[in-house]
Amino acid sequence: MLLCIDTGNTNTVFSIWDGRKFLSHWRISTDHRRTADEYFVWLSTLITGQKFGLEIDACIISATAPRVVFNLRVLCSRYFNLRPLVVGKPECLLPVQPRVDPGQRPGPDRLANTAGAFDRHGGDTVVVDFGTATNFDVVDKDGAYVGGVIAPGVNLSLEALHMAAAALPHVDVTTPERVIGTNTVACIQSGIYWGYIGLIEGITQRIRAERDRPMKVVATGGLAPLFDQGFDLFDAIEDDLTVHGLRLIHDYNKEMGNG
Ligand SMILES: Nc1ncnc2c1ncn2[C@@H]1O[C@H](COP(=O)(O)OP(=O)(O)O)[C@@H](O)[C@H]1O
Ligand SMILES: CC(C)(COP(=O)(O)O)[C@@H](O)C(=O)NCCC(=O)O
Ligand SMILES: [K+]
């Protein structure tokens, strides 16, 4: 079985695969202090609880929080006796090289999203990933990651308002019908929701204009469906895009005799 680990700054998703077949996935909050032993107790309970075996023979990791990688490596060596592939490290090959400024390292989640989106939708695609940050990842005709946009994440924006302004409570994201709020909570909810609708529309339009060609838009992340109600913002919403991309990058390395 292959273990794909997608560590974001907020949550980490572990998924297991039998060849190309997705078996299951589980989410744990990201915490660099979590030890290899803690990961193993948690993961083995969930895997065996679903009647899968513990025969993990390969692992690929994407980590936007690099401090967690050390303990994930220990998990792999101590419990599964293997060396994981870590996306973004020189030893992990990519199907297509990113084209960005010299010396720049795009987030590994963006490289995984690129591989996943190119496989499912082909080139000239934008991935909108609603994580801790909201990323737009632009995939060129040949499948190369060619840059994009990093905007503050939805929950981060809500938290920032609450933290910086004494009179503003913490509120949940909703889909308000009206723009003009008549109480504080409704005003914040409107600002986040309609602000985000504008951000998604505006940025995708500008990306299309800058590239001067049609671009497909694929959204991923838990909050994507919230922003698509009644709007035609996305051509597809795919929760599993990042782990699909990780699986593909792993398979590519295997085909090339790497790892
Ligand atoms: N289904 C959901 N409903 C509400 N909030 C969500 C949902 N999924 C994710 N979130 C929130 O979105 C933020 C980013 O989530 P996640 O995609 O796990 O981020 P990352 O990949 O950066 O760790 C978090 O603050 C999380 O609480
Ligand atoms: C922008 C991000 C922090 C988003 O990560 P996430 O929200 O999944 O934690 C991540 O893609 C990252 O660390 N990128 C590195 C800089 C770059 O991509 O240019
Ligand atoms: K992510």
mmCIF file of C-alpha atoms and ligand atoms in Angstrom:
data_model
loop_
_atom_site.group_PDB
_atom_site.id
_atom_site.type_symbol
_atom_site.label_atom_id
_atom_site.label_comp_id
_atom_site.label_asym_id
_atom_site.label_seq_id
_atom_site.Cartn_x
_atom_site.Cartn_y
_atom_site.Cartn_z
ATOM 1 C CA MET A 1 0.000 0.000 0.000
ATOM 2 C CA LEU A 2 1.055 3.564 -0.700
ATOM 3 C CA LEU A 3 0.703 6.212 2.007
ATOM 4 C CA CYS A 4 0.226 9.797 0.740
ATOM 5 C CA ILE A 5 0.590 12.542 3.347
ATOM 6 C CA ASP A 6 -0.579 16.093 2.592
ATOM 7 C CA THR A 7 0.483 18.383 5.441
ATOM 8 C CA GLY A 8 -1.057 21.844 5.282
ATOM 9 C CA ASN A 9 -0.457 24.556 7.860
ATOM 10 C CA THR A 10 -3.778 23.674 9.543
ATOM 11 C CA ASN A 11 -4.515 20.016 8.810
ATOM 12 C CA THR A 12 -2.705 16.914 7.629
ATOM 13 C CA VAL A 13 -4.424 14.349 5.426
ATOM 14 C CA PHE A 14 -3.161 10.752 5.372
ATOM 15 C CA SER A 15 -4.476 8.637 2.482
ATOM 16 C CA ILE A 16 -3.810 5.034 1.558
ATOM 17 C CA TRP A 17 -3.819 3.501 -1.919
ATOM 18 C CA ASP A 18 -3.620 0.039 -3.390
ATOM 19 C CA GLY A 19 -1.854 0.752 -6.686
ATOM 20 C CA ARG A 20 -4.086 3.319 -8.396
ATOM 21 C CA LYS A 21 -7.026 2.510 -6.189
ATOM 22 C CA PHE A 22 -7.885 4.958 -3.412
ATOM 23 C CA LEU A 23 -8.726 3.105 -0.183
ATOM 24 C CA SER A 24 -9.305 5.670 2.558
ATOM 25 C CA HIS A 25 -8.172 8.941 4.105
ATOM 26 C CA TRP A 26 -8.006 10.543 7.559
ATOM 27 C CA ARG A 27 -7.334 14.059 8.809
ATOM 28 C CA ILE A 28 -5.357 15.203 11.850
ATOM 29 C CA SER A 29 -4.480 18.735 12.910
ATOM 30 C CA THR A 30 -0.955 19.782 11.943
ATOM 31 C CA ASP A 31 1.391 19.999 14.914
ATOM 32 C CA HIS A 32 5.161 19.749 14.506
ATOM 33 C CA ARG A 33 5.500 18.459 18.073
ATOM 34 C CA ARG A 34 3.552 15.292 17.248
ATOM 35 C CA THR A 35 5.982 12.357 17.441
ATOM 36 C CA ALA A 36 6.363 9.381 15.107
ATOM 37 C CA ASP A 37 4.917 7.144 17.843
ATOM 38 C CA GLU A 38 1.853 9.335 18.207
ATOM 39 C CA TYR A 39 1.281 9.292 14.441
ATOM 40 C CA PHE A 40 1.602 5.527 14.379
ATOM 41 C CA VAL A 41 -0.855 4.846 17.214
ATOM 42 C CA TRP A 42 -3.409 7.108 15.534
ATOM 43 C CA LEU A 43 -2.865 5.863 11.991
ATOM 44 C CA SER A 44 -2.661 2.146 12.772
ATOM 45 C CA THR A 45 -5.897 2.340 14.805
ATOM 46 C CA LEU A 46 -7.723 3.932 11.873
ATOM 47 C CA ILE A 47 -6.226 1.641 9.227
ATOM 48 C CA THR A 48 -6.957 -1.580 11.101
ATOM 49 C CA GLY A 49 -10.360 -0.244 12.207
ATOM 50 C CA GLN A 50 -11.306 -0.213 8.541
ATOM 51 C CA LYS A 51 -9.959 -3.748 8.138
ATOM 52 C CA PHE A 52 -6.986 -2.763 6.003
ATOM 53 C CA GLY A 53 -3.580 -4.297 6.661
ATOM 54 C CA LEU A 54 -0.572 -2.297 7.778
ATOM 55 C CA GLU A 55 1.577 -3.283 4.784
ATOM 56 C CA ILE A 56 2.698 0.179 3.767
ATOM 57 C CA ASP A 57 5.589 -0.141 1.342
ATOM 58 C CA ALA A 58 5.869 3.388 -0.043
ATOM 59 C CA CYS A 59 5.171 6.907 1.135
ATOM 60 C CA ILE A 60 5.064 10.369 -0.445
ATOM 61 C CA ILE A 61 4.822 13.589 1.554
ATOM 62 C CA SER A 62 3.842 17.153 0.673
ATOM 63 C CA ALA A 63 4.413 19.516 3.578
ATOM 64 C CA THR A 64 3.747 23.262 3.527
ATOM 65 C CA ALA A 65 4.786 23.174 7.197
ATOM 66 C CA PRO A 66 8.370 21.833 6.791
ATOM 67 C CA ARG A 67 8.981 21.291 10.524
ATOM 68 C CA VAL A 68 6.652 18.272 10.540
ATOM 69 C CA VAL A 69 8.716 16.406 7.953
ATOM 70 C CA PHE A 70 11.340 15.194 10.430
ATOM 71 C CA ASN A 71 8.869 13.228 12.547
ATOM 72 C CA LEU A 72 7.041 11.926 9.462
ATOM 73 C CA ARG A 73 10.379 10.590 8.215
ATOM 74 C CA VAL A 74 10.903 8.874 11.575
ATOM 75 C CA LEU A 75 7.396 7.365 11.301
ATOM 76 C CA CYS A 76 8.303 5.936 7.891
ATOM 77 C CA SER A 77 11.659 4.500 8.903
ATOM 78 C CA ARG A 78 10.692 3.174 12.347
ATOM 79 C CA TYR A 79 7.313 1.653 11.547
ATOM 80 C CA PHE A 80 7.330 0.972 7.812
ATOM 81 C CA ASN A 81 11.039 0.580 7.174
ATOM 82 C CA LEU A 82 11.048 2.927 4.193
ATOM 83 C CA ARG A 83 12.305 6.304 3.035
ATOM 84 C CA PRO A 84 9.522 8.630 1.931
ATOM 85 C CA LEU A 85 9.612 10.789 -1.182
ATOM 86 C CA VAL A 86 9.268 14.434 -0.160
ATOM 87 C CA VAL A 87 7.810 16.687 -2.869
ATOM 88 C CA GLY A 88 9.980 19.736 -3.480
ATOM 89 C CA LYS A 89 13.223 17.974 -2.476
ATOM 90 C CA PRO A 90 15.688 17.468 -5.345
ATOM 91 C CA GLU A 91 15.432 13.676 -5.053
ATOM 92 C CA CYS A 92 11.699 13.752 -5.805
ATOM 93 C CA LEU A 93 11.210 13.940 -9.586
ATOM 94 C CA LEU A 94 8.311 15.863 -11.082
ATOM 95 C CA PRO A 95 6.556 14.878 -14.322
ATOM 96 C CA VAL A 96 6.978 18.486 -15.569
ATOM 97 C CA GLN A 97 9.380 21.111 -14.180
ATOM 98 C CA PRO A 98 7.789 24.262 -12.724
ATOM 99 C CA ARG A 99 8.582 27.512 -14.562
ATOM 100 C CA VAL A 100 9.058 30.217 -11.912
ATOM 101 C CA ASP A 101 11.757 32.752 -11.008
ATOM 102 C CA PRO A 102 15.245 31.219 -10.575
ATOM 103 C CA GLY A 103 15.823 29.747 -7.117
ATOM 104 C CA GLN A 104 12.121 29.865 -6.199
ATOM 105 C CA ARG A 105 10.439 26.879 -4.600
ATOM 106 C CA PRO A 106 6.700 26.679 -5.141
ATOM 107 C CA GLY A 107 4.748 25.087 -2.284
ATOM 108 C CA PRO A 108 4.683 21.281 -2.657
ATOM 109 C CA ASP A 109 0.862 21.364 -2.365
ATOM 110 C CA ARG A 110 0.831 23.508 -5.508
ATOM 111 C CA LEU A 111 3.045 21.023 -7.351
ATOM 112 C CA ALA A 112 0.749 18.174 -6.305
ATOM 113 C CA ASN A 113 -2.377 20.147 -7.310
ATOM 114 C CA THR A 114 -0.742 20.859 -10.676
ATOM 115 C CA ALA A 115 -0.052 17.171 -11.331
ATOM 116 C CA GLY A 116 -3.574 16.193 -10.248
ATOM 117 C CA ALA A 117 -5.296 18.894 -12.313
ATOM 118 C CA PHE A 118 -3.230 18.234 -15.443
ATOM 119 C CA ASP A 119 -4.078 14.536 -15.270
ATOM 120 C CA ARG A 120 -7.811 15.170 -14.940
ATOM 121 C CA HIS A 121 -8.319 18.351 -16.952
ATOM 122 C CA GLY A 122 -5.255 18.841 -19.123
ATOM 123 C CA GLY A 123 -3.346 22.116 -19.395
ATOM 124 C CA ASP A 124 -4.528 25.728 -19.241
ATOM 125 C CA THR A 125 -6.133 25.081 -15.877
ATOM 126 C CA VAL A 126 -6.241 27.059 -12.641
ATOM 127 C CA VAL A 127 -6.550 25.278 -9.286
ATOM 128 C CA VAL A 128 -8.122 27.273 -6.456
ATOM 129 C CA ASP A 129 -7.131 25.647 -3.155
ATOM 130 C CA PHE A 130 -8.998 26.820 -0.044
ATOM 131 C CA GLY A 131 -6.566 25.992 2.745
ATOM 132 C CA THR A 132 -4.886 28.084 5.433
ATOM 133 C CA ALA A 133 -4.098 30.348 2.516
ATOM 134 C CA THR A 134 -6.233 30.486 -0.628
ATOM 135 C CA ASN A 135 -3.949 29.632 -3.510
ATOM 136 C CA PHE A 136 -4.473 29.940 -7.240
ATOM 137 C CA ASP A 137 -2.110 27.567 -9.063
ATOM 138 C CA VAL A 138 -1.754 28.111 -12.811
ATOM 139 C CA VAL A 139 -1.060 25.018 -14.929
ATOM 140 C CA ASP A 140 0.364 25.655 -18.409
ATOM 141 C CA LYS A 141 -0.537 23.809 -21.621
ATOM 142 C CA ASP A 142 2.218 21.217 -21.041
ATOM 143 C CA GLY A 143 1.390 20.605 -17.372
ATOM 144 C CA ALA A 144 4.018 22.925 -15.866
ATOM 145 C CA TYR A 145 3.246 24.953 -12.758
ATOM 146 C CA VAL A 146 3.853 28.537 -13.889
ATOM 147 C CA GLY A 147 2.924 30.561 -10.798
ATOM 148 C CA GLY A 148 -0.281 31.962 -9.407
ATOM 149 C CA VAL A 149 -1.705 33.864 -6.494
ATOM 150 C CA ILE A 150 -1.559 33.527 -2.691
ATOM 151 C CA ALA A 151 -4.426 35.200 -0.815
ATOM 152 C CA PRO A 152 -5.325 34.994 2.884
ATOM 153 C CA GLY A 153 -7.428 31.940 3.731
ATOM 154 C CA VAL A 154 -11.080 32.276 4.670
ATOM 155 C CA ASN A 155 -10.665 31.286 8.316
ATOM 156 C CA LEU A 156 -7.461 33.265 8.616
ATOM 157 C CA SER A 157 -9.292 36.411 7.465
ATOM 158 C CA LEU A 158 -12.078 35.824 9.986
ATOM 159 C CA GLU A 159 -9.576 35.256 12.774
ATOM 160 C CA ALA A 160 -7.583 38.336 11.818
ATOM 161 C CA LEU A 161 -10.677 40.556 12.106
ATOM 162 C CA HIS A 162 -11.523 39.078 15.479
ATOM 163 C CA MET A 163 -7.972 39.391 16.809
ATOM 164 C CA ALA A 164 -7.295 42.908 15.613
ATOM 165 C CA ALA A 165 -10.581 44.584 16.498
ATOM 166 C CA ALA A 166 -11.800 44.385 20.096
ATOM 167 C CA ALA A 167 -15.475 44.787 19.129
ATOM 168 C CA LEU A 168 -15.555 42.070 16.458
ATOM 169 C CA PRO A 169 -16.565 38.554 17.514
ATOM 170 C CA HIS A 170 -15.378 35.344 15.890
ATOM 171 C CA VAL A 171 -18.012 34.253 13.371
ATOM 172 C CA ASP A 172 -18.537 31.270 11.074
ATOM 173 C CA VAL A 173 -18.620 31.486 7.313
ATOM 174 C CA THR A 174 -22.148 31.490 5.888
ATOM 175 C CA THR A 175 -23.765 32.296 2.553
ATOM 176 C CA PRO A 176 -25.651 35.537 3.268
ATOM 177 C CA GLU A 177 -28.262 36.565 0.681
ATOM 178 C CA ARG A 178 -27.969 40.262 1.367
ATOM 179 C CA VAL A 179 -24.814 42.312 1.105
ATOM 180 C CA ILE A 180 -25.827 45.013 3.574
ATOM 181 C CA GLY A 181 -25.641 43.565 7.085
ATOM 182 C CA THR A 182 -27.800 45.119 9.803
ATOM 183 C CA ASN A 183 -25.757 43.746 12.722
ATOM 184 C CA THR A 184 -22.059 43.194 13.364
ATOM 185 C CA VAL A 185 -22.075 39.455 12.714
ATOM 186 C CA ALA A 186 -24.017 39.862 9.445
ATOM 187 C CA CYS A 187 -21.619 42.624 8.341
ATOM 188 C CA ILE A 188 -18.569 40.396 8.890
ATOM 189 C CA GLN A 189 -20.236 37.434 7.206
ATOM 190 C CA SER A 190 -21.059 39.602 4.208
ATOM 191 C CA GLY A 191 -17.534 40.966 4.016
ATOM 192 C CA ILE A 192 -16.000 37.510 3.996
ATOM 193 C CA TYR A 193 -18.528 35.843 1.701
ATOM 194 C CA TRP A 194 -19.025 38.582 -0.896
ATOM 195 C CA GLY A 195 -15.399 39.608 -0.595
ATOM 196 C CA TYR A 196 -14.356 36.075 -1.466
ATOM 197 C CA ILE A 197 -16.844 35.774 -4.332
ATOM 198 C CA GLY A 198 -15.352 38.976 -5.748
ATOM 199 C CA LEU A 199 -11.814 37.753 -5.159
ATOM 200 C CA ILE A 200 -12.403 34.438 -6.932
ATOM 201 C CA GLU A 201 -14.254 36.047 -9.865
ATOM 202 C CA GLY A 202 -11.782 38.888 -10.194
ATOM 203 C CA ILE A 203 -8.620 36.835 -9.987
ATOM 204 C CA THR A 204 -9.778 34.112 -12.394
ATOM 205 C CA GLN A 205 -10.912 36.780 -14.884
ATOM 206 C CA ARG A 206 -7.582 38.543 -14.652
ATOM 207 C CA ILE A 207 -5.642 35.289 -15.032
ATOM 208 C CA ARG A 208 -7.656 34.532 -18.193
ATOM 209 C CA ALA A 209 -7.030 38.041 -19.518
ATOM 210 C CA GLU A 210 -3.304 37.898 -18.701
ATOM 211 C CA ARG A 211 -2.918 34.581 -20.489
ATOM 212 C CA ASP A 212 -5.291 35.614 -23.263
ATOM 213 C CA ARG A 213 -6.957 32.213 -23.560
ATOM 214 C CA PRO A 214 -9.712 30.188 -21.903
ATOM 215 C CA MET A 215 -8.693 28.520 -18.636
ATOM 216 C CA LYS A 216 -10.548 25.801 -16.748
ATOM 217 C CA VAL A 217 -10.971 26.465 -13.028
ATOM 218 C CA VAL A 218 -10.916 23.583 -10.547
ATOM 219 C CA ALA A 219 -11.521 24.159 -6.847
ATOM 220 C CA THR A 220 -10.339 22.027 -3.964
ATOM 221 C CA GLY A 221 -10.587 22.249 -0.158
ATOM 222 C CA GLY A 222 -13.513 21.990 2.233
ATOM 223 C CA LEU A 223 -14.859 25.482 1.643
ATOM 224 C CA ALA A 224 -15.043 25.277 -2.153
ATOM 225 C CA PRO A 225 -18.733 24.223 -2.368
ATOM 226 C CA LEU A 226 -19.702 27.193 -0.196
ATOM 227 C CA PHE A 227 -18.469 29.612 -2.853
ATOM 228 C CA ASP A 228 -20.103 27.911 -5.789
ATOM 229 C CA GLN A 229 -23.755 28.135 -4.793
ATOM 230 C CA GLY A 230 -25.591 29.857 -7.616
ATOM 231 C CA PHE A 231 -22.394 31.053 -9.284
ATOM 232 C CA ASP A 232 -20.445 29.588 -12.147
ATOM 233 C CA LEU A 233 -17.067 30.106 -10.551
ATOM 234 C CA PHE A 234 -15.635 26.622 -11.047
ATOM 235 C CA ASP A 235 -15.726 23.985 -13.780
ATOM 236 C CA ALA A 236 -15.220 21.291 -11.142
ATOM 237 C CA ILE A 237 -14.844 20.872 -7.388
ATOM 238 C CA GLU A 238 -12.530 18.040 -6.387
ATOM 239 C CA ASP A 239 -11.767 17.455 -2.749
ATOM 240 C CA ASP A 240 -9.110 14.852 -3.488
ATOM 241 C CA LEU A 241 -7.045 16.803 -6.025
ATOM 242 C CA THR A 242 -3.910 17.185 -3.868
ATOM 243 C CA VAL A 243 -3.694 13.531 -2.827
ATOM 244 C CA HIS A 244 -4.476 12.443 -6.409
ATOM 245 C CA GLY A 245 -1.519 14.561 -7.533
ATOM 246 C CA LEU A 246 0.686 13.038 -4.826
ATOM 247 C CA ARG A 247 -0.219 9.542 -5.982
ATOM 248 C CA LEU A 248 0.675 10.494 -9.577
ATOM 249 C CA ILE A 249 4.025 12.014 -8.560
ATOM 250 C CA HIS A 250 4.802 8.849 -6.600
ATOM 251 C CA ASP A 251 3.923 6.667 -9.614
ATOM 252 C CA TYR A 252 6.059 8.833 -11.889
ATOM 253 C CA ASN A 253 9.074 8.403 -9.591
ATOM 254 C CA LYS A 254 8.498 4.654 -9.489
ATOM 255 C CA GLU A 255 8.299 4.473 -13.294
ATOM 256 C CA MET A 256 11.586 6.375 -13.488
ATOM 257 C CA GLY A 257 13.183 3.884 -11.095
ATOM 258 C CA ASN A 258 13.411 6.454 -8.304
ATOM 259 C CA GLY A 259 12.493 5.305 -4.784
HETATM 260 N N1 LIG B 1 -15.671 21.610 5.403
HETATM 261 C C1 LIG B 1 -15.194 22.687 6.049
HETATM 262 N N2 LIG B 1 -16.017 23.552 6.666
HETATM 263 C C2 LIG B 1 -15.539 24.619 7.317
HETATM 264 N N3 LIG B 1 -14.246 24.923 7.396
HETATM 265 C C3 LIG B 1 -13.389 24.107 6.810
HETATM 266 C C4 LIG B 1 -13.794 22.938 6.091
HETATM 267 N N4 LIG B 1 -12.700 22.327 5.597
HETATM 268 C C5 LIG B 1 -11.664 23.080 5.970
HETATM 269 N N5 LIG B 1 -12.094 24.133 6.699
HETATM 270 C C6 LIG B 1 -11.277 25.181 7.286
HETATM 271 O O1 LIG B 1 -10.495 25.714 6.257
HETATM 272 C C7 LIG B 1 -9.183 26.004 6.738
HETATM 273 C C8 LIG B 1 -8.165 25.311 5.900
HETATM 274 O O2 LIG B 1 -8.374 23.953 5.939
HETATM 275 P P1 LIG B 1 -7.406 22.904 5.266
HETATM 276 O O3 LIG B 1 -7.825 22.700 3.838
HETATM 277 O O4 LIG B 1 -7.367 21.702 6.114
HETATM 278 O O5 LIG B 1 -6.051 23.734 5.312
HETATM 279 P P2 LIG B 1 -4.541 23.334 5.091
HETATM 280 O O6 LIG B 1 -4.476 22.416 3.911
HETATM 281 O O7 LIG B 1 -3.872 24.653 4.852
HETATM 282 O O8 LIG B 1 -4.054 22.696 6.358
HETATM 283 C C9 LIG B 1 -9.127 25.564 8.178
HETATM 284 O O9 LIG B 1 -9.197 26.705 8.981
HETATM 285 C C10 LIG B 1 -10.316 24.651 8.335
HETATM 286 O O10 LIG B 1 -10.874 24.735 9.620
HETATM 287 C C1 LIG B 2 0.878 29.327 0.295
HETATM 288 C C2 LIG B 2 0.961 28.096 1.177
HETATM 289 C C3 LIG B 2 1.401 28.506 2.569
HETATM 290 C C4 LIG B 2 -0.425 27.441 1.250
HETATM 291 O O1 LIG B 2 -0.357 26.307 2.075
HETATM 292 P P1 LIG B 2 -1.567 25.752 2.985
HETATM 293 O O2 LIG B 2 -2.649 26.760 2.973
HETATM 294 O O3 LIG B 2 -2.004 24.465 2.334
HETATM 295 O O4 LIG B 2 -0.971 25.473 4.311
HETATM 296 C C5 LIG B 2 1.926 27.035 0.553
HETATM 297 O O5 LIG B 2 1.562 26.766 -0.764
HETATM 298 C C6 LIG B 2 3.377 27.489 0.605
HETATM 299 O O6 LIG B 2 3.986 27.421 1.634
HETATM 300 N N1 LIG B 2 3.944 27.947 -0.519
HETATM 301 C C7 LIG B 2 5.319 28.388 -0.628
HETATM 302 C C8 LIG B 2 5.446 29.633 -1.425
HETATM 303 C C9 LIG B 2 4.968 29.506 -2.856
HETATM 304 O O7 LIG B 2 4.205 28.618 -3.205
HETATM 305 O O8 LIG B 2 5.392 30.339 -3.684
HETATM 306 K K K B 3 -3.406 22.430 1.232
#
